Amino acid sequence: MNSRNWVRFFIHTLLLGGVITIFTGFAVQWEKYKPLFLDFDILEIISIAIWLLGVGFIFSVISQMGYFAYLTIHRFGLGFFRSLWNPVQLVVIAFVLFDFIYFRYKEFAGENESIWPYLLVALFLLLIGIVIAYLKAKQSDKHAFVPGLFFMVCVTIIEWVPVLRVNNHDWLYLMLYPLLICNAYQLLMLPKYIERSKVERPVIRKEQQMTVHK
C-alpha cells in the first residue's frame, strides 16, 4: 500500500472511531444528556460532542495499533506454526474467552450475582467476531475466517483492557462499540486500499518520471 492510501486508511478509520464514539457516548448516557436536547442547549451539546470526538480518536488509534500489531503476529505465526497456525488461534480464542468471563466474574461480581451478564458480553463478542470473520472469508477465502475471528475477539479484548480493569459500565460500552466497528472496518477495507494502491502505482510512477524529466 502506498503512503497516500495509508494516510487515507488512517484518517478514515480515525474519523469513523470519532463519529461512532459521539453517537455511542450520547446513547449510553442518554438520561444524563437528555435534558440538554430537550432544552436545545446547542453549545453544551457541541462541546460534549467535541470531547467525545477526541476520545473516539484515541479509541481509533488504539484499534489501529492493535490491527497492525496483529498483522505482525499473524506473519510470525504463519512462519512459525505453518499449517497449525489456525488451530493454534482457535485454542487461544477459547482460552481468552474463558479468561475474559472467569476473571471478570471473579473480580467484579457481587455476592450472589449471576455469571450470565459476563457470559452474554463474551457471547456478543463471539457473535460479532463470527459475522465479521464470515464476511472476511467471503471477501478473500475460507482460510481467512479463523484469523478474522481471532482478531475480532482476542485483539478487541486486549484493546479493551484499559476500561475492563476499571469496569465502569458506561465506559465499557463507550469503548467497545468504536473498537468493534474500527476493527471490522480495517479488517474488511484494507484489501480495497491495497488494490487501489496497485491501480494507482503505474500512474504515480508515470508522474514521477515526468517530474524527473522536467
Short mmCIF file of N, CA and C in Angstrom, two decimals, residues 7-126:
data_model
loop_
_atom_site.label_atom_id
_atom_site.label_comp_id
_atom_site.label_asym_id
_atom_site.label_seq_id
_atom_site.Cartn_x
_atom_site.Cartn_y
_atom_site.Cartn_z
N VAL A 7 -2.38 6.93 4.42
CA VAL A 7 -2.89 8.12 5.11
C VAL A 7 -4.42 8.16 5.03
N ARG A 8 -4.98 7.84 3.85
CA ARG A 8 -6.44 7.78 3.70
C ARG A 8 -7.03 6.75 4.65
N PHE A 9 -6.42 5.58 4.69
CA PHE A 9 -6.88 4.49 5.56
C PHE A 9 -6.87 4.93 7.02
N PHE A 10 -5.79 5.57 7.43
CA PHE A 10 -5.65 6.05 8.81
C PHE A 10 -6.71 7.09 9.13
N ILE A 11 -6.87 8.08 8.26
CA ILE A 11 -7.81 9.18 8.52
C ILE A 11 -9.25 8.69 8.52
N HIS A 12 -9.60 7.83 7.57
CA HIS A 12 -10.97 7.30 7.52
C HIS A 12 -11.30 6.49 8.77
N THR A 13 -10.35 5.69 9.22
CA THR A 13 -10.57 4.91 10.46
C THR A 13 -10.65 5.83 11.66
N LEU A 14 -9.82 6.87 11.67
CA LEU A 14 -9.82 7.84 12.77
C LEU A 14 -11.17 8.54 12.86
N LEU A 15 -11.67 9.03 11.73
CA LEU A 15 -12.96 9.73 11.71
C LEU A 15 -14.10 8.79 12.07
N LEU A 16 -14.02 7.55 11.59
CA LEU A 16 -15.05 6.57 11.92
C LEU A 16 -15.13 6.35 13.43
N GLY A 17 -13.97 6.17 14.06
CA GLY A 17 -13.94 5.98 15.50
C GLY A 17 -14.49 7.19 16.24
N GLY A 18 -14.15 8.39 15.78
CA GLY A 18 -14.64 9.61 16.43
C GLY A 18 -16.14 9.75 16.33
N VAL A 19 -16.68 9.55 15.13
CA VAL A 19 -18.13 9.72 14.92
C VAL A 19 -18.93 8.67 15.68
N ILE A 20 -18.48 7.42 15.63
CA ILE A 20 -19.19 6.35 16.36
C ILE A 20 -19.18 6.63 17.86
N THR A 21 -18.07 7.14 18.38
CA THR A 21 -17.98 7.43 19.82
C THR A 21 -18.94 8.55 20.22
N ILE A 22 -19.14 9.53 19.34
CA ILE A 22 -20.11 10.60 19.65
C ILE A 22 -21.50 9.99 19.83
N PHE A 23 -21.93 9.19 18.87
CA PHE A 23 -23.27 8.58 18.97
C PHE A 23 -23.36 7.63 20.16
N THR A 24 -22.30 6.84 20.36
CA THR A 24 -22.30 5.89 21.48
C THR A 24 -22.33 6.63 22.82
N GLY A 25 -21.55 7.70 22.91
CA GLY A 25 -21.48 8.46 24.16
C GLY A 25 -22.83 9.03 24.55
N PHE A 26 -23.55 9.61 23.59
CA PHE A 26 -24.88 10.14 23.91
C PHE A 26 -25.87 9.02 24.19
N ALA A 27 -25.70 7.88 23.54
CA ALA A 27 -26.64 6.77 23.73
C ALA A 27 -26.49 6.13 25.10
N VAL A 28 -25.24 5.85 25.52
CA VAL A 28 -25.05 5.13 26.78
C VAL A 28 -25.33 6.01 28.00
N GLN A 29 -25.31 7.33 27.82
CA GLN A 29 -25.62 8.24 28.93
C GLN A 29 -26.78 9.16 28.55
N TRP A 30 -27.76 8.56 27.87
CA TRP A 30 -28.88 9.34 27.37
C TRP A 30 -29.64 10.05 28.48
N GLU A 31 -29.85 9.39 29.60
CA GLU A 31 -30.59 10.01 30.71
C GLU A 31 -29.86 11.25 31.22
N LYS A 32 -28.55 11.23 31.17
CA LYS A 32 -27.75 12.38 31.61
C LYS A 32 -27.84 13.53 30.62
N TYR A 33 -27.79 13.20 29.31
CA TYR A 33 -27.74 14.24 28.28
C TYR A 33 -29.10 14.62 27.73
N LYS A 34 -30.13 13.85 28.05
CA LYS A 34 -31.48 14.12 27.52
C LYS A 34 -31.96 15.54 27.80
N PRO A 35 -31.76 16.09 29.03
CA PRO A 35 -32.21 17.47 29.28
C PRO A 35 -31.56 18.50 28.35
N LEU A 36 -30.30 18.26 27.94
CA LEU A 36 -29.63 19.20 27.04
C LEU A 36 -30.34 19.28 25.70
N PHE A 37 -30.79 18.13 25.20
CA PHE A 37 -31.51 18.09 23.92
C PHE A 37 -32.91 18.69 24.07
N LEU A 38 -33.57 18.43 25.20
CA LEU A 38 -34.90 18.97 25.42
C LEU A 38 -34.87 20.49 25.55
N ASP A 39 -33.76 21.00 26.13
CA ASP A 39 -33.61 22.45 26.30
C ASP A 39 -32.92 23.13 25.11
N PHE A 40 -32.56 22.32 24.10
CA PHE A 40 -31.85 22.84 22.91
C PHE A 40 -30.59 23.63 23.30
N ASP A 41 -29.85 23.06 24.25
CA ASP A 41 -28.59 23.68 24.69
C ASP A 41 -27.49 23.30 23.69
N ILE A 42 -27.48 23.99 22.56
CA ILE A 42 -26.62 23.62 21.43
C ILE A 42 -25.15 23.70 21.79
N LEU A 43 -24.75 24.77 22.48
CA LEU A 43 -23.33 24.94 22.81
C LEU A 43 -22.82 23.81 23.69
N GLU A 44 -23.62 23.42 24.67
CA GLU A 44 -23.22 22.33 25.57
C GLU A 44 -23.15 21.00 24.82
N ILE A 45 -24.13 20.78 23.94
CA ILE A 45 -24.14 19.55 23.14
C ILE A 45 -22.91 19.49 22.24
N ILE A 46 -22.58 20.61 21.60
CA ILE A 46 -21.41 20.65 20.71
C ILE A 46 -20.13 20.42 21.49
N SER A 47 -20.02 21.02 22.67
CA SER A 47 -18.80 20.85 23.47
C SER A 47 -18.62 19.40 23.91
N ILE A 48 -19.72 18.75 24.30
CA ILE A 48 -19.65 17.33 24.68
C ILE A 48 -19.30 16.48 23.46
N ALA A 49 -19.90 16.81 22.30
CA ALA A 49 -19.63 16.06 21.07
C ALA A 49 -18.15 16.17 20.68
N ILE A 50 -17.58 17.37 20.84
CA ILE A 50 -16.15 17.56 20.52
C ILE A 50 -15.28 16.73 21.46
N TRP A 51 -15.66 16.70 22.75
CA TRP A 51 -14.91 15.90 23.72
C TRP A 51 -15.00 14.41 23.36
N LEU A 52 -16.21 13.96 23.03
CA LEU A 52 -16.39 12.56 22.64
C LEU A 52 -15.63 12.24 21.34
N LEU A 53 -15.58 13.21 20.44
CA LEU A 53 -14.83 13.02 19.20
C LEU A 53 -13.36 12.77 19.50
N GLY A 54 -12.79 13.55 20.42
CA GLY A 54 -11.39 13.36 20.81
C GLY A 54 -11.16 12.00 21.44
N VAL A 55 -12.09 11.59 22.31
CA VAL A 55 -12.00 10.27 22.94
C VAL A 55 -12.07 9.18 21.86
N GLY A 56 -12.95 9.38 20.89
CA GLY A 56 -13.08 8.42 19.80
C GLY A 56 -11.82 8.31 18.96
N PHE A 57 -11.14 9.45 18.77
CA PHE A 57 -9.87 9.42 18.04
C PHE A 57 -8.86 8.53 18.78
N ILE A 58 -8.86 8.63 20.11
CA ILE A 58 -7.95 7.79 20.91
C ILE A 58 -8.30 6.32 20.74
N PHE A 59 -9.60 6.01 20.81
CA PHE A 59 -10.03 4.62 20.62
C PHE A 59 -9.63 4.11 19.24
N SER A 60 -9.77 4.96 18.23
CA SER A 60 -9.42 4.58 16.87
C SER A 60 -7.93 4.29 16.73
N VAL A 61 -7.10 5.12 17.36
CA VAL A 61 -5.65 4.91 17.30
C VAL A 61 -5.29 3.59 17.99
N ILE A 62 -5.93 3.31 19.13
CA ILE A 62 -5.70 2.04 19.82
C ILE A 62 -6.08 0.87 18.90
N SER A 63 -7.21 1.01 18.22
CA SER A 63 -7.66 -0.03 17.29
C SER A 63 -6.66 -0.24 16.16
N GLN A 64 -6.14 0.85 15.61
CA GLN A 64 -5.19 0.74 14.51
C GLN A 64 -3.86 0.15 14.97
N MET A 65 -3.43 0.52 16.16
CA MET A 65 -2.21 -0.09 16.72
C MET A 65 -2.40 -1.59 16.89
N GLY A 66 -3.59 -1.98 17.39
CA GLY A 66 -3.88 -3.39 17.58
C GLY A 66 -3.91 -4.15 16.27
N TYR A 67 -4.44 -3.51 15.24
CA TYR A 67 -4.54 -4.18 13.94
C TYR A 67 -3.17 -4.42 13.33
N PHE A 68 -2.34 -3.41 13.32
CA PHE A 68 -1.02 -3.57 12.72
C PHE A 68 -0.12 -4.47 13.57
N ALA A 69 -0.34 -4.48 14.89
CA ALA A 69 0.38 -5.44 15.73
C ALA A 69 -0.05 -6.86 15.38
N TYR A 70 -1.37 -7.05 15.14
CA TYR A 70 -1.84 -8.39 14.78
C TYR A 70 -1.29 -8.83 13.43
N LEU A 71 -1.19 -7.92 12.47
CA LEU A 71 -0.64 -8.30 11.17
C LEU A 71 0.78 -8.84 11.32
N THR A 72 1.55 -8.22 12.23
CA THR A 72 2.90 -8.70 12.50
C THR A 72 2.88 -10.07 13.16
N ILE A 73 2.00 -10.22 14.17
CA ILE A 73 1.88 -11.51 14.87
C ILE A 73 1.41 -12.61 13.92
N HIS A 74 0.48 -12.23 13.03
CA HIS A 74 -0.05 -13.20 12.08
C HIS A 74 1.05 -13.71 11.14
N ARG A 75 1.89 -12.81 10.67
CA ARG A 75 3.01 -13.22 9.81
C ARG A 75 3.97 -14.13 10.56
N PHE A 76 4.25 -13.77 11.82
CA PHE A 76 5.14 -14.60 12.65
C PHE A 76 4.51 -15.98 12.87
N GLY A 77 3.20 -16.01 13.17
CA GLY A 77 2.51 -17.28 13.42
C GLY A 77 2.53 -18.18 12.20
N LEU A 78 2.31 -17.60 11.03
CA LEU A 78 2.35 -18.39 9.79
C LEU A 78 3.74 -18.98 9.55
N GLY A 79 4.76 -18.18 9.85
CA GLY A 79 6.12 -18.66 9.64
C GLY A 79 6.54 -19.72 10.65
N PHE A 80 6.06 -19.59 11.89
CA PHE A 80 6.49 -20.49 12.96
C PHE A 80 5.64 -21.76 13.02
N PHE A 81 4.29 -21.59 12.98
CA PHE A 81 3.39 -22.74 13.13
C PHE A 81 2.97 -23.35 11.80
N ARG A 82 3.10 -22.57 10.73
CA ARG A 82 2.71 -23.02 9.38
C ARG A 82 1.25 -23.47 9.35
N SER A 83 0.98 -24.70 8.98
CA SER A 83 -0.40 -25.17 8.82
C SER A 83 -1.14 -25.29 10.16
N LEU A 84 -0.40 -25.28 11.27
CA LEU A 84 -1.03 -25.39 12.58
C LEU A 84 -1.48 -24.04 13.14
N TRP A 85 -1.19 -22.96 12.40
CA TRP A 85 -1.47 -21.62 12.93
C TRP A 85 -2.96 -21.42 13.18
N ASN A 86 -3.83 -21.87 12.29
CA ASN A 86 -5.27 -21.70 12.51
C ASN A 86 -5.77 -22.49 13.73
N PRO A 87 -5.40 -23.77 13.89
CA PRO A 87 -5.79 -24.46 15.13
C PRO A 87 -5.25 -23.79 16.39
N VAL A 88 -4.04 -23.27 16.34
CA VAL A 88 -3.47 -22.56 17.49
C VAL A 88 -4.32 -21.34 17.83
N GLN A 89 -4.73 -20.61 16.81
CA GLN A 89 -5.57 -19.43 17.04
C GLN A 89 -6.91 -19.81 17.66
N LEU A 90 -7.49 -20.92 17.23
CA LEU A 90 -8.77 -21.37 17.82
C LEU A 90 -8.61 -21.69 19.30
N VAL A 91 -7.51 -22.34 19.64
CA VAL A 91 -7.24 -22.66 21.05
C VAL A 91 -7.09 -21.38 21.86
N VAL A 92 -6.35 -20.41 21.31
CA VAL A 92 -6.14 -19.13 22.00
C VAL A 92 -7.47 -18.40 22.18
N ILE A 93 -8.32 -18.42 21.15
CA ILE A 93 -9.64 -17.78 21.26
C ILE A 93 -10.43 -18.39 22.42
N ALA A 94 -10.43 -19.70 22.53
CA ALA A 94 -11.16 -20.38 23.60
C ALA A 94 -10.62 -19.98 24.96
N PHE A 95 -9.29 -19.95 25.12
CA PHE A 95 -8.68 -19.57 26.40
C PHE A 95 -8.99 -18.11 26.74
N VAL A 96 -8.89 -17.24 25.76
CA VAL A 96 -9.13 -15.81 26.00
C VAL A 96 -10.58 -15.57 26.43
N LEU A 97 -11.52 -16.22 25.77
CA LEU A 97 -12.92 -16.05 26.13
C LEU A 97 -13.21 -16.60 27.52
N PHE A 98 -12.62 -17.75 27.84
CA PHE A 98 -12.80 -18.32 29.18
C PHE A 98 -12.24 -17.38 30.24
N ASP A 99 -11.03 -16.91 30.03
CA ASP A 99 -10.41 -15.99 30.99
C ASP A 99 -11.20 -14.69 31.10
N PHE A 100 -11.68 -14.21 29.95
CA PHE A 100 -12.47 -12.97 29.93
C PHE A 100 -13.71 -13.09 30.81
N ILE A 101 -14.37 -14.24 30.74
CA ILE A 101 -15.57 -14.46 31.56
C ILE A 101 -15.20 -14.72 33.01
N TYR A 102 -14.28 -15.65 33.23
CA TYR A 102 -13.98 -16.12 34.59
C TYR A 102 -13.36 -15.04 35.45
N PHE A 103 -12.32 -14.39 34.95
CA PHE A 103 -11.60 -13.41 35.77
C PHE A 103 -12.42 -12.14 36.01
N ARG A 104 -13.23 -11.72 35.03
CA ARG A 104 -14.10 -10.56 35.26
C ARG A 104 -15.16 -10.90 36.31
N TYR A 105 -15.71 -12.10 36.21
CA TYR A 105 -16.72 -12.51 37.19
C TYR A 105 -16.12 -12.62 38.59
N LYS A 106 -14.94 -13.21 38.66
CA LYS A 106 -14.28 -13.37 39.95
C LYS A 106 -13.90 -12.03 40.57
N GLU A 107 -13.50 -11.07 39.74
CA GLU A 107 -13.01 -9.79 40.23
C GLU A 107 -14.14 -8.82 40.56
N PHE A 108 -15.20 -8.81 39.75
CA PHE A 108 -16.18 -7.73 39.86
C PHE A 108 -17.57 -8.18 40.29
N ALA A 109 -17.85 -9.46 40.28
CA ALA A 109 -19.21 -9.90 40.62
C ALA A 109 -19.51 -9.67 42.09
N GLY A 110 -20.74 -9.19 42.35
CA GLY A 110 -21.17 -9.03 43.73
C GLY A 110 -21.63 -10.35 44.32
N GLU A 111 -21.95 -10.31 45.58
CA GLU A 111 -22.39 -11.53 46.26
C GLU A 111 -23.70 -12.03 45.64
N ASN A 112 -23.72 -13.31 45.30
CA ASN A 112 -24.89 -13.96 44.68
C ASN A 112 -25.23 -13.41 43.28
N GLU A 113 -24.32 -12.67 42.68
CA GLU A 113 -24.56 -12.15 41.33
C GLU A 113 -24.38 -13.27 40.30
N SER A 114 -25.26 -13.30 39.32
CA SER A 114 -25.21 -14.33 38.29
C SER A 114 -24.02 -14.10 37.35
N ILE A 115 -23.55 -15.19 36.78
CA ILE A 115 -22.45 -15.10 35.80
C ILE A 115 -22.97 -14.72 34.42
N TRP A 116 -24.30 -14.74 34.24
CA TRP A 116 -24.88 -14.53 32.92
C TRP A 116 -24.51 -13.20 32.27
N PRO A 117 -24.51 -12.07 32.98
CA PRO A 117 -24.12 -10.81 32.32
C PRO A 117 -22.71 -10.86 31.74
N TYR A 118 -21.79 -11.52 32.42
CA TYR A 118 -20.41 -11.65 31.95
C TYR A 118 -20.34 -12.61 30.76
N LEU A 119 -21.15 -13.65 30.83
CA LEU A 119 -21.19 -14.63 29.74
C LEU A 119 -21.80 -14.02 28.47
N LEU A 120 -22.84 -13.20 28.64
CA LEU A 120 -23.52 -12.62 27.48
C LEU A 120 -22.63 -11.64 26.72
N VAL A 121 -21.81 -10.89 27.45
CA VAL A 121 -20.88 -9.97 26.78
C VAL A 121 -19.90 -10.76 25.93
N ALA A 122 -19.39 -11.87 26.47
CA ALA A 122 -18.45 -12.71 25.71
C ALA A 122 -19.13 -13.32 24.49
N LEU A 123 -20.38 -13.76 24.66
CA LEU A 123 -21.12 -14.33 23.53
C LEU A 123 -21.39 -13.28 22.47
N PHE A 124 -21.66 -12.05 22.89
CA PHE A 124 -21.87 -10.95 21.95
C PHE A 124 -20.60 -10.71 21.13
N LEU A 125 -19.46 -10.67 21.82
CA LEU A 125 -18.18 -10.50 21.13
C LEU A 125 -17.94 -11.63 20.14
N LEU A 126 -18.20 -12.85 20.57
CA LEU A 126 -18.00 -14.01 19.71
C LEU A 126 -18.91 -13.96 18.49
#
